[in-house]
Coordinates of C-alpha atoms in Angstrom, one line a residue:
Chain A
M1 CA -4.3 71.4 -55.1
A2 CA -5.2 71.2 -51.5
T3 CA -3.5 71.0 -48.1
V4 CA -3.9 67.5 -46.8
A5 CA -3.0 65.8 -43.4
F6 CA -2.3 62.1 -43.1
I7 CA -2.2 60.4 -39.7
G8 CA -0.8 56.9 -39.5
L9 CA 2.1 55.9 -41.7
G10 CA 1.9 52.1 -41.4
V11 CA 2.3 49.7 -44.3
M12 CA -0.9 51.1 -45.8
G13 CA -0.7 54.7 -44.8
Y14 CA 2.9 55.4 -45.8
P15 CA 2.4 54.7 -49.5
M16 CA -1.1 56.2 -49.5
A17 CA 0.2 59.5 -48.1
G18 CA 2.9 59.2 -50.7
H19 CA 0.4 59.1 -53.6
L20 CA -1.4 62.1 -52.2
K21 CA 1.8 64.0 -52.5
T22 CA 3.2 62.6 -55.8
K23 CA 0.1 61.7 -57.8
G24 CA -2.3 64.1 -56.2
G25 CA 0.2 67.0 -56.0
H26 CA -1.1 68.1 -52.6
D27 CA 0.7 69.8 -49.8
V28 CA 0.9 66.9 -47.3
R29 CA 1.4 67.2 -43.5
V30 CA 2.0 63.9 -41.8
Y31 CA 1.9 62.5 -38.2
N32 CA 3.0 59.1 -37.0
R33 CA 3.2 57.7 -33.4
T34 CA 6.8 56.7 -34.1
A35 CA 8.1 60.1 -35.1
E36 CA 11.1 58.8 -37.1
K37 CA 8.8 57.3 -39.6
A38 CA 7.1 60.7 -40.2
K39 CA 10.5 62.3 -40.6
K40 CA 11.6 59.6 -43.1
W41 CA 8.4 60.1 -45.0
A42 CA 8.8 63.8 -45.1
E43 CA 12.4 63.4 -46.4
E44 CA 11.3 60.9 -49.1
F45 CA 8.3 62.8 -50.4
G46 CA 9.0 66.4 -49.4
G47 CA 6.1 67.0 -47.0
T48 CA 5.9 68.3 -43.4
A49 CA 6.4 66.0 -40.4
C50 CA 4.3 67.2 -37.4
D51 CA 4.5 66.5 -33.7
T52 CA 0.8 65.9 -33.0
P53 CA -2.3 64.9 -35.1
A54 CA -3.8 68.3 -34.2
E55 CA -0.8 70.1 -35.6
A56 CA -0.9 68.1 -38.8
A57 CA -4.6 68.9 -39.2
T58 CA -4.1 72.6 -38.8
G59 CA -5.0 74.4 -42.0
A60 CA -5.7 71.2 -43.9
D61 CA -8.7 70.9 -46.2
F62 CA -8.7 67.1 -46.0
V63 CA -7.5 65.0 -43.0
F64 CA -6.9 61.3 -43.5
T65 CA -6.5 58.8 -40.7
C66 CA -5.3 55.2 -41.1
V67 CA -4.5 53.6 -37.8
G68 CA -4.9 50.3 -36.0
N69 CA -8.3 50.1 -34.4
D70 CA -11.2 52.0 -32.8
D71 CA -9.2 53.0 -29.8
D72 CA -6.3 54.3 -31.8
L73 CA -8.7 56.1 -34.0
R74 CA -10.4 57.8 -31.1
A75 CA -7.0 58.9 -29.7
V76 CA -5.8 60.6 -32.9
T77 CA -9.2 62.3 -33.5
L78 CA -11.0 63.0 -30.3
G79 CA -8.0 62.8 -27.9
P80 CA -6.3 65.8 -26.4
D81 CA -4.0 66.2 -29.4
G82 CA -6.5 64.8 -31.8
V83 CA -7.1 66.2 -35.3
L84 CA -10.5 67.7 -34.3
H85 CA -8.6 70.2 -32.2
G86 CA -6.8 71.4 -35.3
M87 CA -9.3 71.1 -38.1
K88 CA -10.8 74.3 -39.6
Q89 CA -14.5 74.7 -40.4
G90 CA -15.4 73.0 -43.7
A91 CA -12.5 70.6 -43.6
I92 CA -13.3 66.9 -44.2
L93 CA -12.0 64.0 -42.1
I94 CA -11.6 60.8 -44.2
D95 CA -11.0 57.7 -42.1
N96 CA -9.2 54.8 -43.9
T97 CA -9.0 52.6 -40.8
T98 CA -11.0 49.4 -40.8
A99 CA -13.0 50.2 -37.7
S100 CA -16.6 49.8 -36.4
A101 CA -19.6 51.4 -37.9
E102 CA -20.2 52.7 -34.3
V103 CA -17.0 54.8 -34.2
A104 CA -17.8 56.1 -37.6
R105 CA -21.1 57.4 -36.4
E106 CA -19.4 58.9 -33.3
L107 CA -16.8 60.7 -35.4
A108 CA -19.4 61.9 -37.9
G109 CA -21.3 63.5 -35.0
A110 CA -18.1 65.1 -33.6
C111 CA -17.2 66.5 -37.0
T112 CA -20.7 67.9 -37.6
E113 CA -20.5 69.8 -34.2
K114 CA -17.2 71.4 -35.5
G115 CA -18.7 72.3 -38.8
C116 CA -16.6 69.6 -40.5
G117 CA -17.4 66.7 -42.9
F118 CA -16.7 63.0 -42.2
L119 CA -16.4 60.0 -44.4
D120 CA -15.6 56.4 -43.2
A121 CA -13.5 55.0 -46.0
P122 CA -11.9 51.6 -45.3
V123 CA -9.8 50.1 -48.1
S124 CA -9.1 46.7 -49.6
G125 CA -6.3 45.7 -51.9
G126 CA -3.6 45.1 -49.3
Q127 CA -0.1 46.4 -49.2
A128 CA 0.4 45.9 -52.9
G129 CA -2.7 47.9 -53.6
A130 CA -1.5 50.7 -51.4
E131 CA 1.9 50.8 -53.0
N132 CA 0.5 50.8 -56.5
G133 CA -2.2 53.4 -55.6
A134 CA -4.8 50.8 -56.7
L135 CA -6.9 50.4 -53.6
T136 CA -10.7 49.8 -53.5
V137 CA -12.2 52.4 -51.2
M138 CA -15.6 51.8 -49.6
V139 CA -17.1 55.0 -48.4
G140 CA -19.9 55.9 -46.1
G141 CA -21.3 59.5 -45.8
D142 CA -23.4 62.1 -47.6
E143 CA -23.1 62.7 -51.3
A144 CA -21.9 66.3 -51.1
T145 CA -19.0 65.5 -48.8
F146 CA -18.2 62.4 -51.0
E147 CA -18.1 64.5 -54.2
K148 CA -15.7 67.0 -52.6
A149 CA -13.3 64.3 -51.3
R150 CA -13.4 61.9 -54.2
P151 CA -10.9 63.6 -56.5
V152 CA -8.4 63.6 -53.5
I153 CA -9.0 60.0 -52.6
D154 CA -8.5 59.0 -56.3
A155 CA -4.7 59.5 -55.8
Y156 CA -4.5 56.1 -54.1
A157 CA -7.6 54.3 -55.5
R158 CA -8.5 52.1 -58.3
M159 CA -12.2 52.2 -57.3
V160 CA -14.1 54.5 -55.0
G161 CA -17.7 53.7 -54.1
L162 CA -20.2 55.6 -52.0
M163 CA -22.0 52.8 -50.2
G164 CA -24.6 54.7 -48.2
P165 CA -24.8 56.9 -45.1
T166 CA -22.1 57.1 -42.4
G167 CA -20.9 53.6 -41.4
S168 CA -21.8 52.0 -44.8
G169 CA -18.1 52.0 -45.8
Q170 CA -17.2 50.0 -42.7
L171 CA -20.2 47.7 -43.1
T172 CA -19.2 47.0 -46.7
K173 CA -15.6 46.2 -45.6
M174 CA -17.1 43.8 -43.1
I175 CA -19.1 41.9 -45.8
N176 CA -15.8 41.7 -47.7
Q177 CA -14.1 40.0 -44.7
V178 CA -17.1 37.7 -44.1
C179 CA -16.9 36.4 -47.7
I180 CA -13.2 35.9 -47.4
A181 CA -13.3 34.0 -44.2
G182 CA -15.5 31.1 -45.5
L183 CA -13.9 31.2 -48.9
V184 CA -10.3 30.8 -47.6
Q185 CA -11.3 28.0 -45.2
G186 CA -13.0 26.2 -48.1
L187 CA -9.9 26.6 -50.2
A188 CA -7.7 25.4 -47.3
E189 CA -9.9 22.3 -46.9
G190 CA -9.8 21.6 -50.6
I191 CA -6.0 21.8 -50.8
H192 CA -5.6 19.8 -47.6
F193 CA -7.9 17.1 -49.0
G194 CA -6.1 17.1 -52.3
K195 CA -2.7 16.6 -50.6
K196 CA -4.0 13.8 -48.5
A197 CA -5.4 12.2 -51.6
G198 CA -2.0 12.4 -53.2
L199 CA -3.1 14.7 -56.1
D200 CA -0.9 17.2 -58.0
I201 CA -2.4 20.4 -56.5
E202 CA -1.1 22.6 -59.4
K203 CA -2.9 20.4 -61.9
V204 CA -6.1 20.4 -59.8
I205 CA -6.2 24.2 -59.4
D206 CA -5.4 24.7 -63.1
V207 CA -8.5 22.7 -64.0
I208 CA -11.0 23.8 -61.3
S209 CA -10.1 27.5 -61.0
K210 CA -11.9 28.4 -64.2
G211 CA -15.3 27.0 -63.0
A212 CA -17.7 27.4 -60.2
A213 CA -15.0 26.9 -57.5
G214 CA -12.9 29.7 -58.8
S215 CA -12.0 32.7 -56.8
W216 CA -9.4 35.5 -56.4
Q217 CA -8.0 33.7 -53.4
M218 CA -7.6 30.4 -55.3
E219 CA -5.8 32.1 -58.2
N220 CA -3.6 34.3 -56.0
R221 CA -2.9 32.2 -52.9
Y222 CA -2.9 28.5 -53.8
K223 CA 0.8 28.4 -54.8
T224 CA 2.1 29.9 -51.5
M225 CA -0.4 27.7 -49.6
N226 CA 0.7 24.6 -51.4
A227 CA 4.3 25.5 -50.6
G228 CA 3.4 26.2 -46.9
K229 CA 4.4 29.8 -47.2
Y230 CA 2.2 32.2 -45.2
D231 CA 4.2 35.4 -45.3
Y232 CA 2.4 37.1 -48.0
G233 CA -0.4 39.6 -47.4
F234 CA -2.9 40.3 -44.6
A235 CA -1.9 39.0 -41.1
V236 CA -4.0 36.8 -38.9
D237 CA -3.9 39.3 -36.0
W238 CA -5.5 41.9 -38.3
M239 CA -8.0 39.5 -39.6
R240 CA -9.1 38.7 -36.0
K241 CA -9.4 42.4 -35.3
D242 CA -11.7 42.7 -38.3
L243 CA -13.7 39.6 -37.5
D244 CA -14.2 41.0 -33.9
I245 CA -15.7 44.1 -35.5
V246 CA -17.9 41.9 -37.7
L247 CA -19.2 39.7 -34.9
N248 CA -19.9 42.6 -32.7
E249 CA -21.9 44.3 -35.4
A250 CA -23.7 41.0 -36.1
K251 CA -24.8 41.0 -32.5
R252 CA -26.4 44.4 -33.1
N253 CA -28.0 43.8 -36.4
G254 CA -29.1 40.2 -35.7
A255 CA -27.2 38.4 -38.5
T256 CA -26.2 34.8 -38.0
L257 CA -22.7 34.0 -39.1
P258 CA -21.8 30.5 -38.0
V259 CA -18.9 29.9 -40.4
T260 CA -17.4 33.4 -39.9
A261 CA -17.5 32.8 -36.1
L262 CA -15.9 29.3 -36.5
V263 CA -13.2 30.6 -38.8
D264 CA -12.4 33.3 -36.2
Q265 CA -11.8 30.5 -33.7
F266 CA -9.6 28.7 -36.2
Y267 CA -7.5 31.9 -36.5
A268 CA -7.2 31.8 -32.7
D269 CA -5.7 28.3 -33.2
V270 CA -3.3 29.7 -35.8
Q271 CA -2.3 32.5 -33.3
A272 CA -1.6 29.8 -30.7
M273 CA 0.5 28.0 -33.2
G274 CA 2.7 31.1 -33.4
G275 CA 1.1 32.4 -36.6
K276 CA 0.0 35.9 -35.5
R277 CA 1.9 37.5 -38.4
W278 CA 1.2 34.7 -40.9
D279 CA -1.2 35.6 -43.7
T280 CA -4.9 34.6 -43.7
S281 CA -4.3 31.6 -45.9
S282 CA -2.5 29.9 -43.0
L283 CA -5.8 28.2 -42.1
L284 CA -4.2 25.4 -44.1
A285 CA -1.3 25.2 -41.6
R286 CA -3.9 24.6 -38.9
L287 CA -5.4 21.6 -40.8
E288 CA -1.9 20.2 -41.3
K289 CA -0.6 20.6 -37.8
Chain B
M1 CA -15.9 8.4 -86.4
A2 CA -16.6 5.9 -83.8
T3 CA -19.5 3.9 -82.4
V4 CA -20.4 5.3 -79.0
A5 CA -22.9 4.2 -76.3
F6 CA -24.3 6.7 -73.8
I7 CA -26.1 5.4 -70.6
G8 CA -28.1 7.9 -68.6
L9 CA -30.0 10.8 -70.3
G10 CA -30.6 13.1 -67.4
V11 CA -30.2 16.9 -67.5
M12 CA -26.5 16.4 -68.1
G13 CA -26.4 13.2 -70.1
Y14 CA -29.1 14.2 -72.6
P15 CA -27.2 17.1 -74.1
M16 CA -23.8 15.5 -73.7
A17 CA -24.9 12.5 -75.8
G18 CA -26.3 15.0 -78.2
H19 CA -22.9 16.7 -78.7
L20 CA -21.3 13.3 -79.3
K21 CA -23.7 12.9 -82.2
T22 CA -23.9 16.4 -83.6
K23 CA -20.4 17.8 -82.8
G24 CA -18.5 14.5 -82.7
G25 CA -20.3 13.0 -85.6
H26 CA -20.3 9.6 -84.0
D27 CA -22.8 6.8 -84.3
V28 CA -24.6 7.0 -80.9
R29 CA -26.5 4.3 -79.1
V30 CA -28.4 5.4 -76.0
Y31 CA -30.0 3.8 -73.0
N32 CA -32.1 5.4 -70.3
R33 CA -34.0 3.9 -67.3
T34 CA -37.1 5.8 -68.4
A35 CA -37.3 4.4 -72.0
E36 CA -39.4 7.3 -73.4
K37 CA -36.5 9.7 -72.9
A38 CA -34.2 7.4 -74.9
K39 CA -36.8 7.3 -77.7
K40 CA -37.2 11.1 -77.6
W41 CA -33.4 11.5 -77.7
A42 CA -33.1 9.1 -80.7
E43 CA -35.8 11.0 -82.6
E44 CA -34.2 14.3 -81.9
F45 CA -30.6 13.4 -82.7
G46 CA -31.0 10.4 -85.0
G47 CA -29.3 7.7 -82.9
T48 CA -30.4 4.3 -81.7
A49 CA -32.5 3.8 -78.5
C50 CA -31.6 0.5 -76.8
D51 CA -33.5 -1.6 -74.2
T52 CA -30.6 -2.4 -71.9
P53 CA -27.1 -0.9 -71.2
A54 CA -25.5 -4.1 -72.5
E55 CA -27.4 -3.8 -75.8
A56 CA -26.3 -0.1 -76.1
A57 CA -22.7 -1.1 -75.4
T58 CA -22.6 -3.9 -78.0
G59 CA -20.2 -3.0 -80.8
A60 CA -19.3 0.4 -79.2
D61 CA -15.7 1.7 -79.2
F62 CA -16.5 4.1 -76.3
V63 CA -19.2 3.6 -73.6
F64 CA -20.2 6.6 -71.6
T65 CA -22.1 6.4 -68.3
C66 CA -23.7 9.4 -66.5
V67 CA -26.1 8.3 -63.8
G68 CA -27.1 9.2 -60.2
N69 CA -24.7 7.6 -57.7
D70 CA -22.4 4.6 -57.0
D71 CA -25.3 2.1 -56.8
D72 CA -26.9 3.3 -60.1
L73 CA -23.4 3.1 -61.7
R74 CA -22.8 -0.4 -60.5
A75 CA -26.2 -1.5 -61.8
V76 CA -25.6 -0.1 -65.4
T77 CA -22.1 -1.5 -65.6
L78 CA -21.7 -4.7 -63.5
G79 CA -25.4 -5.6 -63.2
P80 CA -27.0 -8.4 -65.2
D81 CA -27.8 -6.1 -68.2
G82 CA -24.8 -3.9 -67.5
V83 CA -22.5 -2.5 -70.2
L84 CA -19.7 -4.9 -69.3
H85 CA -21.7 -7.7 -70.7
G86 CA -21.9 -6.0 -74.1
M87 CA -18.5 -4.3 -74.4
K88 CA -16.0 -5.7 -76.9
Q89 CA -12.3 -6.1 -76.2
G90 CA -10.4 -2.8 -76.5
A91 CA -13.5 -0.7 -75.9
I92 CA -13.2 2.1 -73.3
L93 CA -15.7 2.9 -70.5
I94 CA -15.8 6.6 -69.6
D95 CA -17.8 7.3 -66.5
N96 CA -19.1 10.9 -66.2
T97 CA -21.0 10.2 -63.0
T98 CA -19.8 12.1 -59.8
A99 CA -19.1 8.9 -57.8
S100 CA -16.6 7.6 -55.3
A101 CA -12.9 6.9 -56.1
E102 CA -13.6 3.5 -54.7
V103 CA -16.2 2.5 -57.4
A104 CA -13.8 4.0 -60.0
R105 CA -11.1 1.6 -58.9
E106 CA -13.7 -1.3 -58.8
L107 CA -14.8 -0.5 -62.4
A108 CA -11.2 -0.1 -63.6
G109 CA -10.5 -3.6 -62.3
A110 CA -13.6 -5.1 -63.9
C111 CA -12.7 -3.4 -67.3
T112 CA -9.1 -4.7 -67.2
E113 CA -10.4 -8.3 -66.7
K114 CA -12.5 -7.9 -69.8
G115 CA -9.6 -6.4 -71.8
C116 CA -11.3 -3.0 -71.8
G117 CA -10.1 0.5 -70.7
F118 CA -11.6 2.7 -68.0
L119 CA -11.6 6.4 -67.2
D120 CA -13.4 8.1 -64.3
A121 CA -14.4 11.4 -65.8
P122 CA -16.7 13.5 -63.7
V123 CA -17.7 16.9 -65.0
S124 CA -18.3 20.4 -63.8
G125 CA -20.1 23.3 -65.5
G126 CA -23.7 22.4 -64.7
Q127 CA -26.6 22.1 -67.0
A128 CA -25.6 25.2 -69.0
G129 CA -22.1 23.7 -69.6
A130 CA -23.6 20.4 -70.7
E131 CA -26.0 22.2 -73.1
N132 CA -23.3 24.4 -74.6
G133 CA -20.7 21.5 -74.8
A134 CA -18.5 23.5 -72.5
L135 CA -17.9 21.2 -69.5
T136 CA -14.7 20.8 -67.5
V137 CA -13.8 17.1 -67.5
M138 CA -11.6 15.8 -64.7
V139 CA -10.1 12.4 -65.7
G140 CA -8.5 9.6 -63.9
G141 CA -6.7 6.7 -65.6
D142 CA -3.7 5.8 -67.7
E143 CA -2.3 8.1 -70.3
A144 CA -2.7 5.8 -73.3
T145 CA -6.4 5.3 -72.6
F146 CA -6.8 9.0 -72.0
E147 CA -5.2 9.9 -75.4
K148 CA -7.6 7.5 -77.2
A149 CA -10.7 8.9 -75.5
R150 CA -9.8 12.6 -75.4
P151 CA -10.9 13.5 -79.0
V152 CA -14.2 11.9 -78.3
I153 CA -14.7 13.6 -74.9
D154 CA -13.9 16.9 -76.6
A155 CA -17.3 16.9 -78.2
Y156 CA -18.9 18.1 -74.9
A157 CA -15.9 19.7 -73.2
R158 CA -14.2 23.1 -72.9
M159 CA -11.4 21.6 -70.8
V160 CA -10.2 18.0 -70.3
G161 CA -7.5 17.3 -67.8
L162 CA -5.8 14.0 -66.9
M163 CA -5.4 14.3 -63.2
G164 CA -3.6 11.1 -62.3
P165 CA -4.3 7.4 -62.0
T166 CA -7.8 5.8 -61.7
G167 CA -9.9 7.7 -59.1
S168 CA -8.1 11.0 -59.6
G169 CA -10.9 12.5 -61.7
Q170 CA -13.3 11.8 -58.8
L171 CA -10.9 13.1 -56.2
T172 CA -10.4 16.3 -58.2
K173 CA -14.2 16.8 -58.4
M174 CA -14.4 16.3 -54.6
I175 CA -11.9 19.2 -54.1
N176 CA -14.1 21.3 -56.4
Q177 CA -17.1 20.6 -54.2
V178 CA -15.1 21.2 -50.9
C179 CA -14.0 24.6 -52.2
I180 CA -17.6 25.5 -53.2
A181 CA -19.1 24.5 -49.9
G182 CA -17.1 26.9 -47.8
L183 CA -17.2 29.6 -50.4
V184 CA -21.0 29.6 -50.9
Q185 CA -21.6 29.7 -47.1
G186 CA -19.2 32.6 -46.8
L187 CA -21.0 34.4 -49.6
A188 CA -24.4 33.6 -48.0
E189 CA -23.2 35.0 -44.6
G190 CA -21.9 38.1 -46.4
I191 CA -25.2 38.8 -48.2
H192 CA -27.2 38.0 -45.0
F193 CA -25.1 40.4 -43.0
G194 CA -25.4 43.1 -45.7
K195 CA -29.2 42.8 -45.7
K196 CA -29.4 43.0 -41.9
A197 CA -27.1 46.1 -42.1
G198 CA -29.5 47.7 -44.6
L199 CA -27.0 48.0 -47.4
D200 CA -27.6 48.0 -51.1
I201 CA -26.3 44.5 -52.0
E202 CA -25.9 45.3 -55.7
K203 CA -23.6 48.2 -54.9
V204 CA -21.7 46.2 -52.3
I205 CA -21.0 43.3 -54.7
D206 CA -20.1 45.7 -57.5
V207 CA -17.3 47.1 -55.3
I208 CA -16.0 44.0 -53.5
S209 CA -16.3 41.4 -56.4
K210 CA -13.1 42.8 -58.1
G211 CA -10.9 42.2 -55.1
A212 CA -9.8 39.5 -52.6
A213 CA -13.4 38.4 -51.8
G214 CA -14.3 37.9 -55.5
S215 CA -15.4 34.5 -56.9
W216 CA -17.3 32.8 -59.6
Q217 CA -20.1 32.2 -57.2
M218 CA -20.3 35.8 -56.2
E219 CA -20.4 37.0 -59.7
N220 CA -22.9 34.4 -61.0
R221 CA -25.2 33.8 -58.0
Y222 CA -25.5 37.0 -55.9
K223 CA -28.4 38.4 -57.9
T224 CA -30.6 35.4 -57.6
M225 CA -29.5 34.9 -53.9
N226 CA -30.4 38.6 -53.2
A227 CA -33.8 38.0 -54.9
G228 CA -34.4 34.8 -52.8
K229 CA -34.5 32.7 -56.0
Y230 CA -32.9 29.3 -55.6
D231 CA -34.1 27.6 -58.8
Y232 CA -30.9 28.0 -60.8
G233 CA -28.3 25.3 -61.0
F234 CA -27.1 22.4 -58.9
A235 CA -29.7 21.0 -56.4
V236 CA -29.1 20.6 -52.7
D237 CA -29.9 16.9 -52.9
W238 CA -27.1 16.4 -55.4
M239 CA -24.7 18.5 -53.4
R240 CA -25.4 16.3 -50.3
K241 CA -24.7 13.2 -52.3
D242 CA -21.3 14.7 -53.4
L243 CA -20.5 15.8 -49.9
D244 CA -21.3 12.3 -48.6
I245 CA -18.7 11.0 -51.1
V246 CA -16.2 13.6 -50.0
L247 CA -16.6 13.0 -46.2
N248 CA -16.3 9.2 -46.7
E249 CA -13.2 9.7 -48.7
A250 CA -11.8 12.0 -46.0
K251 CA -12.4 9.3 -43.4
R252 CA -10.1 7.1 -45.6
N253 CA -7.4 9.6 -46.3
G254 CA -7.4 11.3 -42.9
A255 CA -8.3 14.9 -44.1
T256 CA -10.0 17.2 -41.6
L257 CA -12.9 19.1 -43.2
P258 CA -14.7 21.0 -40.4
V259 CA -16.5 23.6 -42.6
T260 CA -17.3 21.1 -45.3
A261 CA -18.9 18.8 -42.7
L262 CA -20.8 21.8 -41.1
V263 CA -22.1 23.0 -44.5
D264 CA -23.3 19.5 -45.3
Q265 CA -25.4 19.7 -42.1
F266 CA -26.6 23.2 -43.1
Y267 CA -27.8 21.6 -46.4
A268 CA -29.7 19.0 -44.3
D269 CA -31.5 22.0 -42.7
V270 CA -32.3 23.3 -46.2
Q271 CA -33.7 19.9 -47.1
A272 CA -35.8 20.0 -44.0
M273 CA -37.1 23.4 -45.0
G274 CA -38.4 21.9 -48.3
G275 CA -35.4 22.9 -50.3
K276 CA -34.2 19.5 -51.7
R277 CA -34.4 20.9 -55.3
W278 CA -33.3 24.4 -54.5
D279 CA -29.8 25.2 -55.8
T280 CA -26.7 25.3 -53.6
S281 CA -26.9 29.0 -52.9
S282 CA -30.0 28.4 -50.8
L283 CA -27.7 28.4 -47.8
L284 CA -28.9 32.0 -47.6
A285 CA -32.5 30.9 -47.2
R286 CA -31.4 28.9 -44.1
L287 CA -29.8 32.0 -42.5
E288 CA -33.0 34.0 -43.2
K289 CA -35.5 31.5 -42.0

């Protein structure tokens, strides 16, 4: 069993850190911007709540970060109280934030300088996946570092894949979000059209979901969409953050993403409708407004 | 066992008529615009090749049509030699063409006048589904007519659903195509981005296909897309015909379909690239041109 630090106890990080303690059996030291949450976590799971990221990272073999965006990530790693000031030589920093490939490369460089390892390791599977310890983890980094970290990551994962060198985990997560953007808009247009045509949407989905139009989103979201409920799953604000990362990376690598860019604008409409915290399937609400 | 007529022996109709004979055990009378194909079919399956749609329909209990578009459909049904001139009272016309809801209502009216039944019954599942007798059949019409026809339709179907009154089969098929349009473009953008980012696409799809980005299209088309092969499945020309029907119906029912309309224009680009007969996943070729 190892000593593990976990920075960022949000809806994802809180249960992920829990699995590292209960399933992994590790000694877990946590830090959270809102200190009460770290205290609550420590009471619930029996770990140590720390006052700074650096303090949490002190003595840890593995340091996990799961925060909001690139800037938050830089603050808790490279900042004055960041984990890099506490990490010992040979420790591995595993970043679960959905962030840019750029910041991943930046952190990998900073870790190398300190004699530490780095893996970018964004996750998918949502809050439910985090709570059930069944996340998909997309990892970028070198194989030796990956092999050392994998058994620890397993505590909260259903699938862990090494996708390539540093940044490849983030790039894989970006592809995931690109595929979802077009897919959810297509599904929203289909349901919208079906309602306008006066069809029984349940019946329609029952018939078409087994064929070439079928998708995870169709199976898992059509009922709430049809009922106009958008309070389940990943929020529009977070999707726009991810799509911003995607569209910036596309500028760098020269990819053309017309529908992804358009759907990002549609999500801006949803935000303007008051839907910042609605889930991503609220593209339907925009068509119905 | 019944006497059945089948009009239109294309890539779909040819095997479908075959299943009506071999699996259904019916007496099958066929007509095809290119007469040699009807002759070939009759030799292969042991049915009767007829010179006109009306002749094929004479004496039949069930008359199937599976042709190219609304105009072709009107010609083989309402035209001078159309099936309505041969059908006996009480016979049922089952149209497997993907056509407009408008022409479905038109044909239902004409059938009622003749004392015949009508079902619009477009299919999905592609050439493979037709050959394996495993199509999904989306039916519009009244329940009594549906119950009479269902055991006959079963010969080429894996799933048969009554979606609502006349036209509802066509409208359901339209929803299917709307969902596919956005979904395939999203998938194409994802693969395009992944290639530009230098990732191993097989590895990426292996990891993300089990989660929220997963779809039938991802599982069944990513390999050919990644290899730049677009010769498998439903052609761009046919997809544009279907999307034309969708966008016209949306004008009538007031649905807003921004990505469907955009993807239709993307398919126009693919046609201009020489891709009329490429399959629908060739949206990727457009991004890579």
